[in-house]
Tab-separated table of C-alpha atoms in Angstrom:
chain	number	residue	atom	x	y	z
L	86	MET	CA	102.253	114.293	79.389
L	87	LYS	CA	101.920	110.568	80.164
L	88	LEU	CA	100.396	108.003	78.011
L	89	ILE	CA	97.669	106.180	79.948
L	90	TYR	CA	96.147	102.804	79.052
L	91	VAL	CA	92.446	103.077	79.802
L	92	ALA	CA	90.900	99.816	81.176
L	93	SER	CA	87.172	99.655	81.725
L	94	PRO	CA	84.367	97.221	81.275
L	95	TYR	CA	83.243	96.395	77.748
L	96	ALA	CA	81.296	93.128	77.431
L	97	GLY	CA	77.634	93.064	78.384
L	98	ASP	CA	75.898	96.394	77.919
L	99	ILE	CA	78.345	97.476	75.176
L	100	GLU	CA	76.524	100.771	74.484
L	101	LYS	CA	76.482	101.670	77.968
L	102	ASN	CA	79.997	100.534	78.672
L	103	THR	CA	81.343	102.374	75.437
L	104	GLU	CA	79.839	105.704	76.669
L	105	PHE	CA	81.514	105.213	80.103
L	106	ALA	CA	84.850	104.505	78.351
L	107	LYS	CA	84.737	107.684	76.339
L	108	LYS	CA	83.961	109.570	79.558
L	109	ALA	CA	86.953	107.745	81.217
L	110	CYS	CA	89.301	108.876	78.331
L	111	ARG	CA	87.970	112.425	78.699
L	112	HIS	CA	88.850	112.249	82.413
L	113	VAL	CA	92.371	111.162	81.486
L	114	MET	CA	92.593	114.015	79.042
L	115	ASN	CA	91.331	116.564	81.683
L	116	GLU	CA	94.132	115.412	83.968
L	117	GLY	CA	96.541	116.473	81.362
L	118	HIS	CA	97.483	113.073	79.870
L	119	ALA	CA	97.124	111.311	76.415
L	120	PHE	CA	95.091	108.060	76.539
L	121	PHE	CA	94.829	104.776	74.654
L	122	ALA	CA	91.577	102.768	74.810
L	123	PRO	CA	91.753	99.546	72.676
L	124	HIS	CA	88.089	98.706	73.372
L	125	LEU	CA	87.064	101.983	71.771
L	126	LEU	CA	89.411	101.711	68.783
L	127	TYR	CA	89.603	98.119	67.667
L	128	PRO	CA	85.852	97.229	67.596
L	129	GLN	CA	85.375	99.935	64.999
L	130	LEU	CA	87.752	97.983	62.631
L	131	LEU	CA	87.600	94.295	63.774
L	132	ASN	CA	84.830	91.848	64.175
L	133	ASP	CA	84.869	90.699	67.709
L	134	ALA	CA	82.763	87.495	66.863
L	135	ASN	CA	85.674	86.426	64.503
L	136	PRO	CA	88.261	84.601	66.580
L	137	ASP	CA	91.153	85.620	64.492
L	138	GLU	CA	90.235	89.177	64.472
L	139	ARG	CA	89.551	89.327	68.141
L	140	GLN	CA	92.962	87.697	68.892
L	141	ALA	CA	94.452	90.373	66.639
L	142	GLY	CA	92.886	93.075	68.708
L	143	LEU	CA	94.073	91.662	71.925
L	144	ASP	CA	97.580	91.266	70.586
L	145	MET	CA	97.697	94.824	69.405
L	146	GLY	CA	96.421	96.006	72.684
L	147	ILE	CA	99.105	94.187	74.584
L	148	ALA	CA	101.735	95.588	72.332
L	149	VAL	CA	100.594	99.197	73.050
L	150	LEU	CA	100.310	98.472	76.887
L	151	GLY	CA	103.889	97.819	76.992
L	152	LYS	CA	104.580	101.355	75.713
L	153	CYS	CA	102.137	103.161	78.220
L	154	ASP	CA	103.291	105.003	81.213
L	155	GLU	CA	100.393	103.799	83.443
L	156	LEU	CA	97.243	101.695	83.376
L	157	TRP	CA	94.119	103.368	84.872
L	158	ALA	CA	91.476	100.852	85.856
L	159	CYS	CA	88.215	102.873	85.573
L	160	GLY	CA	84.882	102.102	87.206
L	161	ASP	CA	83.621	100.488	90.384
L	162	ARG	CA	83.923	96.982	89.071
L	163	ILE	CA	86.899	95.039	87.800
L	164	SER	CA	85.851	92.738	84.842
L	165	SER	CA	87.668	89.550	84.016
L	166	GLY	CA	89.096	91.349	80.871
L	167	MET	CA	90.326	94.244	82.981
L	168	GLN	CA	91.865	91.883	85.413
L	169	ALA	CA	93.966	90.246	82.612
L	170	GLU	CA	95.077	93.670	81.572
L	171	ILE	CA	96.036	94.541	85.300
L	172	ASP	CA	97.755	91.278	85.652
L	173	LEU	CA	99.837	91.982	82.504
L	174	ALA	CA	100.653	95.499	83.597
L	175	LYS	CA	101.958	94.217	86.805
L	176	GLN	CA	104.227	91.811	84.995
L	177	LEU	CA	105.601	94.606	82.866
L	178	GLY	CA	106.157	96.886	85.896
L	179	ILE	CA	103.613	99.382	84.729
L	180	PRO	CA	102.018	101.516	87.468
L	181	ILE	CA	98.292	100.916	88.001
L	182	CYS	CA	95.871	103.625	89.107
L	183	TYR	CA	92.314	102.887	90.184
L	184	VAL	CA	89.742	105.520	89.240
L	185	SER	CA	86.184	105.240	90.583
L	186	GLU	CA	83.085	105.717	88.686
L	187	GLU	CA	82.348	108.819	90.925
L	188	GLN	CA	85.639	110.511	89.988
L	189	ILE	CA	84.803	110.062	86.277
L	190	LEU	CA	81.043	110.796	86.339
L	191	GLY	CA	80.695	112.988	89.370
L	192	PRO	CA	78.459	112.096	92.267
L	193	LEU	CA	75.492	109.970	91.456
L	194	ASP	CA	72.048	111.220	92.482
L	195	PRO	CA	70.523	109.247	94.009
L	196	VAL	CA	73.086	106.839	95.352
L	197	TYR	CA	72.277	103.433	96.758
L	198	ALA	CA	74.524	100.956	98.599
L	199	ILE	CA	74.286	97.545	100.071
L	200	TRP	CA	74.416	97.337	103.792
L	201	ALA	CA	75.695	94.036	105.008
L	202	LYS	CA	75.277	92.570	108.440
L	203	ALA	CA	76.872	89.259	109.442
L	204	ARG	CA	74.746	86.373	110.703
L	205	GLU	CA	74.765	86.461	114.491
L	206	ASP	CA	75.534	82.812	114.886
L	207	GLY	CA	78.170	82.730	112.148
L	208	PRO	CA	81.995	83.224	112.025
L	209	LEU	CA	81.708	86.997	111.201
L	210	ALA	CA	79.272	87.637	114.112
L	211	GLY	CA	79.331	91.437	115.123
L	212	GLN	CA	80.522	92.623	111.775
L	213	LEU	CA	78.440	95.070	109.579
L	214	GLY	CA	79.003	97.783	107.015
L	215	PHE	CA	78.734	98.878	103.383
L	216	LEU	CA	79.755	96.187	100.994
L	217	CYS	CA	82.812	96.530	99.111
L	218	GLU	CA	84.267	94.709	96.208
L	219	ASN	CA	88.099	94.707	95.280
L	220	ARG	CA	88.322	97.268	98.185
L	221	ARG	CA	85.875	99.631	96.506
L	222	LEU	CA	82.511	100.650	97.759
L	223	LEU	CA	79.620	99.245	95.743
L	224	LEU	CA	77.381	102.162	94.730
L	225	PHE	CA	74.380	102.000	92.456
L	226	SER	CA	72.237	104.575	90.602
L	227	SER	CA	68.943	102.958	91.107
L	228	GLN	CA	67.158	100.758	93.732
L	229	SER	CA	66.271	98.150	91.252
L	230	GLU	CA	69.996	97.809	90.091
L	231	THR	CA	70.844	97.481	93.819
L	232	GLU	CA	68.165	94.733	94.370
L	233	VAL	CA	69.394	92.823	91.389
L	234	ARG	CA	72.893	92.583	92.767
L	235	ILE	CA	71.575	91.504	96.170
L	236	LYS	CA	69.670	88.758	94.464
L	237	ASP	CA	72.788	87.535	92.827
L	238	LEU	CA	74.636	87.550	95.996
L	239	ARG	CA	72.013	85.399	97.635
L	240	ASN	CA	71.973	82.988	94.706
L	241	LEU	CA	75.786	82.640	94.912
L	242	CYS	CA	75.355	81.180	98.364
L	243	LEU	CA	75.844	77.353	98.102
L	244	ASN	CA	74.952	76.414	101.695
L	245	THR	CA	71.909	77.097	104.047
L	246	SER	CA	73.747	79.466	106.255
L	247	PRO	CA	74.555	82.780	104.333
L	248	ALA	CA	77.407	84.626	105.972
L	249	ALA	CA	75.346	87.920	106.003
L	250	VAL	CA	72.063	89.517	105.240
L	251	TYR	CA	71.924	92.382	102.660
L	252	GLN	CA	69.831	95.467	102.514
L	253	CYS	CA	69.474	98.243	99.863
L	254	VAL	CA	69.885	101.539	101.554
L	255	ASP	CA	70.185	105.218	100.469
L	256	TYR	CA	73.899	105.788	100.927
L	257	SER	CA	73.675	109.513	101.364
L	258	VAL	CA	70.850	109.460	103.919
L	259	GLU	CA	69.948	106.273	105.755
L	260	TYR	CA	73.367	104.960	106.911
L	261	ALA	CA	76.106	107.423	107.768
L	262	SER	CA	78.864	105.117	108.475
L	263	ASP	CA	82.488	104.337	107.334
L	264	ARG	CA	82.172	100.707	108.308
L	265	ARG	CA	82.821	98.261	105.496
L	266	MET	CA	82.386	94.603	104.812
L	267	HIS	CA	84.320	92.914	101.970
L	268	LEU	CA	82.526	90.711	99.419
L	269	GLU	CA	85.478	88.531	98.959
L	270	THR	CA	85.432	87.527	102.617
L	271	LEU	CA	81.753	86.867	102.573
L	272	GLN	CA	81.879	84.811	99.426
L	273	GLU	CA	84.727	82.726	100.761
L	274	LEU	CA	82.208	81.465	103.277
L	275	ASP	CA	79.013	81.393	101.158
L	276	MET	CA	80.463	79.594	98.250
L	277	ILE	CA	81.522	76.539	100.350
L	278	PRO	CA	79.172	73.933	98.957
L	279	ALA	CA	76.865	71.996	101.298
L	280	PHE	CA	74.513	69.966	99.285
L	281	THR	CA	74.331	66.298	98.216
L	282	PRO	CA	76.111	66.023	94.748
L	283	ASP	CA	73.835	63.610	93.185
L	284	LYS	CA	70.450	65.080	94.653
L	285	PHE	CA	69.190	67.180	91.809
L	286	GLU	CA	66.389	67.481	89.387
L	287	VAL	CA	66.749	68.379	85.725
L	288	LYS	CA	64.408	71.309	84.920
L	289	SER	CA	65.284	72.374	81.430
L	290	GLN	CA	67.824	71.680	78.558
L	291	ALA	CA	68.934	73.760	75.613
L	292	TYR	CA	71.474	73.387	72.896
L	293	GLY	CA	72.430	75.830	70.169
L	294	ASN	CA	74.633	78.607	68.828
L	295	THR	CA	75.356	81.249	71.297
L	296	GLY	CA	77.101	83.463	68.824
L	297	GLY	CA	80.297	83.421	66.787
L	298	GLY	CA	79.780	79.734	65.879
L	299	CYS	CA	80.028	78.607	69.595
L	300	MET	CA	77.793	75.679	70.114
L	301	VAL	CA	76.846	75.044	73.837
L	302	GLY	CA	74.646	72.771	75.778
L	303	THR	CA	72.884	74.080	78.986
L	304	VAL	CA	71.082	72.056	81.558
L	305	GLN	CA	69.163	73.664	84.405
L	306	PHE	CA	69.436	71.605	87.688
L	307	TYR	CA	67.255	72.296	90.615
L	308	LEU	CA	68.971	71.579	94.035
L	309	PRO	CA	66.075	70.842	96.580
L	310	GLU	CA	68.381	71.152	99.613
L	311	LEU	CA	69.032	74.803	98.802
L	312	ASP	CA	65.841	75.405	96.961
L	313	LYS	CA	67.566	77.046	93.914
L	314	SER	CA	68.535	76.251	90.455
L	315	VAL	CA	72.030	76.220	88.842
L	316	TRP	CA	72.879	76.213	85.070
L	317	VAL	CA	75.598	73.952	83.849
L	318	ASN	CA	76.929	75.139	80.285
L	319	CYS	CA	79.501	73.032	78.457
L	320	ASN	CA	81.004	72.408	75.017
L	321	ASP	CA	84.058	70.180	74.189
L	322	GLU	CA	86.450	72.616	75.733
L	323	CYS	CA	85.079	73.762	79.026
L	324	VAL	CA	82.264	73.973	81.654
L	325	THR	CA	80.834	76.955	83.359
L	326	ILE	CA	78.293	76.879	86.233
L	327	THR	CA	76.038	79.889	86.966
L	328	SER	CA	73.472	80.845	89.444
L	329	ALA	CA	71.396	82.300	86.548
L	330	ASP	CA	70.610	81.521	82.870
L	331	TYR	CA	73.136	83.776	81.390
L	332	MET	CA	73.345	81.779	78.119
L	333	TRP	CA	69.703	81.575	76.936
L	334	ASN	CA	68.043	84.069	79.183
L	335	GLU	CA	65.026	81.919	79.684
L	336	ASP	CA	64.712	83.328	83.133
L	337	HIS	CA	64.485	86.979	81.677
L	338	SER	CA	67.069	88.236	84.120
L	339	GLU	CA	69.527	89.695	81.502
L	340	SER	CA	72.254	88.005	83.374
L	341	TRP	CA	74.631	87.960	80.444
L	342	GLU	CA	75.370	91.491	81.341
L	343	ARG	CA	76.507	90.599	84.759
L	344	TYR	CA	78.316	87.101	84.006
L	345	ASP	CA	80.996	87.687	86.766
L	346	ASP	CA	78.134	88.159	89.267
L	347	VAL	CA	76.507	84.903	88.610
L	348	LEU	CA	79.484	82.660	88.034
L	349	LEU	CA	79.828	79.665	90.437
L	350	TYR	CA	82.511	77.542	88.758
L	351	GLN	CA	84.405	77.306	85.518
L	352	ALA	CA	87.099	75.013	84.217
L	353	GLY	CA	88.638	73.616	81.037
L	354	PHE	CA	88.510	69.871	80.546
L	355	ASP	CA	92.103	69.732	79.631
L	356	ASP	CA	93.080	71.660	82.812
L	357	ALA	CA	90.907	70.039	85.581
L	358	LEU	CA	90.382	66.494	86.655
L	359	PRO	CA	86.942	65.158	87.646
L	360	ASP	CA	88.253	64.657	91.275
L	361	ASP	CA	88.771	68.352	91.472
L	362	VAL	CA	85.215	69.465	90.786
L	363	GLU	CA	83.127	67.886	93.585
L	364	PRO	CA	80.305	68.308	94.288
L	365	TRP	CA	79.644	69.562	90.720
L	366	LEU	CA	80.777	66.335	89.058
L	367	PRO	CA	77.404	64.465	88.721
L	368	MET	CA	75.788	67.561	87.175
L	369	ILE	CA	78.645	68.222	84.804
L	370	LYS	CA	78.618	64.498	83.598
L	371	LYS	CA	74.872	64.791	83.080
L	372	ALA	CA	75.184	67.957	81.127
L	373	LEU	CA	78.049	66.467	79.109
L	374	GLU	CA	75.841	63.490	78.265
L	375	TYR	CA	73.120	65.854	76.947
L	376	THR	CA	75.556	68.018	75.016
L	377	ILE	CA	77.425	65.073	73.402
L	378	ASP	CA	74.105	63.616	72.146
L	379	GLN	CA	72.909	66.991	70.884
L	380	GLU	CA	76.165	67.970	69.174
L	381	THR	CA	76.764	64.628	67.472
L	382	ARG	CA	73.256	64.801	66.192
L	383	TYR	CA	73.742	68.457	64.928
L	384	PHE	CA	77.219	67.760	63.389
L	385	GLN	CA	76.884	64.184	62.099
L	386	GLY	CA	80.218	63.138	60.832
L	387	ARG	CA	82.130	65.122	63.294
L	388	ALA	CA	83.321	63.773	66.627
L	389	PHE	CA	82.944	65.201	70.069
L	390	SER	CA	86.469	65.176	71.557
L	391	LEU	CA	86.744	64.855	75.315
L	392	PRO	CA	89.480	63.587	77.701
L	393	THR	CA	88.614	60.012	78.816
L	394	ALA	CA	88.483	61.023	82.468
L	395	TRP	CA	85.360	63.278	81.708
L	396	LEU	CA	83.355	60.731	79.752
L	397	PRO	CA	79.844	60.167	81.188
L	398	GLU	CA	79.183	56.843	82.802
L	399	SER	CA	76.523	56.067	80.156
L	400	ILE	CA	79.220	56.073	77.496
L	401	ARG	CA	82.098	54.868	79.622
L	402	GLU	CA	80.383	51.671	80.866
L	403	ASN	CA	79.786	50.386	77.408
L	404	ALA	CA	83.373	51.106	76.223
L	405	ASP	CA	86.403	48.724	75.960
L	406	PRO	CA	88.358	49.557	79.052
L	407	GLU	CA	91.607	48.530	77.334
L	408	TYR	CA	91.053	51.087	74.539
L	409	LEU	CA	90.085	53.815	77.073
L	410	ALA	CA	93.308	53.022	79.072
L	411	TRP	CA	95.296	53.234	75.934
L	412	LEU	CA	93.854	56.645	75.011
L	413	GLN	CA	94.632	57.945	78.427
L	414	ALA	CA	98.119	56.567	78.456
L	415	GLU	CA	98.804	58.143	75.113
L	416	GLY	CA	97.403	61.507	76.130
L	417	LYS	CA	94.612	61.221	73.533
L	418	GLU	CA	90.995	62.284	73.781
L	419	ALA	CA	88.121	59.970	73.130
L	420	GLN	CA	86.385	60.781	69.883
L	421	VAL	CA	82.516	60.363	70.426
L	422	VAL	CA	80.482	60.295	67.226
L	423	TYR	CA	76.747	60.113	66.451
L	424	GLY	CA	74.953	57.263	68.085
L	425	SER	CA	77.141	57.483	71.224
L	426	ASN	CA	79.861	55.443	69.617
L	427	ILE	CA	83.568	55.927	70.283
L	428	GLU	CA	85.538	56.252	67.116
L	429	MET	CA	88.743	54.073	67.248
L	430	GLU	CA	92.066	55.548	66.517
L	431	LYS	CA	93.756	53.990	63.411
L	432	ASP	CA	97.072	53.507	65.326
L	433	TYR	CA	95.542	51.578	68.101
L	434	PRO	CA	97.967	48.617	68.618
L	435	GLN	CA	95.241	45.994	68.870
L	436	ASN	CA	94.648	46.113	65.213
L	437	GLY	CA	91.207	47.436	65.714
L	438	GLN	CA	89.457	49.297	63.022
L	439	GLY	CA	85.967	50.922	62.938
L	440	THR	CA	84.221	51.825	66.230
L	441	PHE	CA	83.299	50.274	69.512
L	442	ASP	CA	79.492	50.169	69.928
L	443	MET	CA	78.779	52.656	72.781
L	444	THR	CA	75.006	52.858	72.327
L	445	VAL	CA	73.329	53.176	75.626
L	446	PRO	CA	70.652	50.409	75.991
L	447	SER	CA	67.178	51.711	75.980
């Protein structure tokens, strides 16, 4: 009897994913093995919204993974959390087995799929087939679910020439074919940005607590050249850009349940440089300007920390360039406080004390 580490989606529709995880564990048991599923065990004891308890659960899961004989990745999609577990298993030399949803649940009735046909004047001309992700056929239990995924695929296209057109089909009836097209290949072409970076319109702004004490600012930008909106979400640590409003759900799309499907870009401010994020930089700077203003109003007396390279121009242009150069040379972050002022470090060698006035002229 082997000990199997069960990896399956959890975040999003937790109730649905928990039921699937239970069935995945029963499948392991029916195959004659013992199972370990941390996402079924630890949430019963720990508060996932508490960072310390969440980390404790992750650490314990990692500790047990090293003692398992195999990792079984269950389901037809690999979530970001599952990918981290798979990567660790590879590092530890633990065999990985991919188990489809159909193997666990049995055939879906009815079954829908996405038929993809490459654009005739594009680089993949002549190619067509059922859409696959991570080398697995994408199957859906309802037509509406399939159409939502197709809509997300179209929204991820960042140019005016999509690599393929998509169609929802009855997998068992309409298209009897073993031809496949791989999502990764299509998105490599679709997600090449082709729009003017500073040509956008601000459609909405929101700031607040997304849960667990995480305060986030979100700005919706409309890109007229593509006739679509993107949402830039940031705090003092990172930025994510999505093709749907997964943070506040003002578009009523329930996109928080499919975050990986709507994600366009993400980066940590300590890990990326502004030069690396074109053509998103003007929108990120605009979203940061809004978030800094909202957060320093909300937490008066607490600074918003940000690497100097990421400071919005409305703040930077009123700053003392020598002080900003000193911060960057010392590897220090700028401390922006209420009123759009930059708080001066006490150990600044120019004997400065207090703050530089960074107020943007009205």
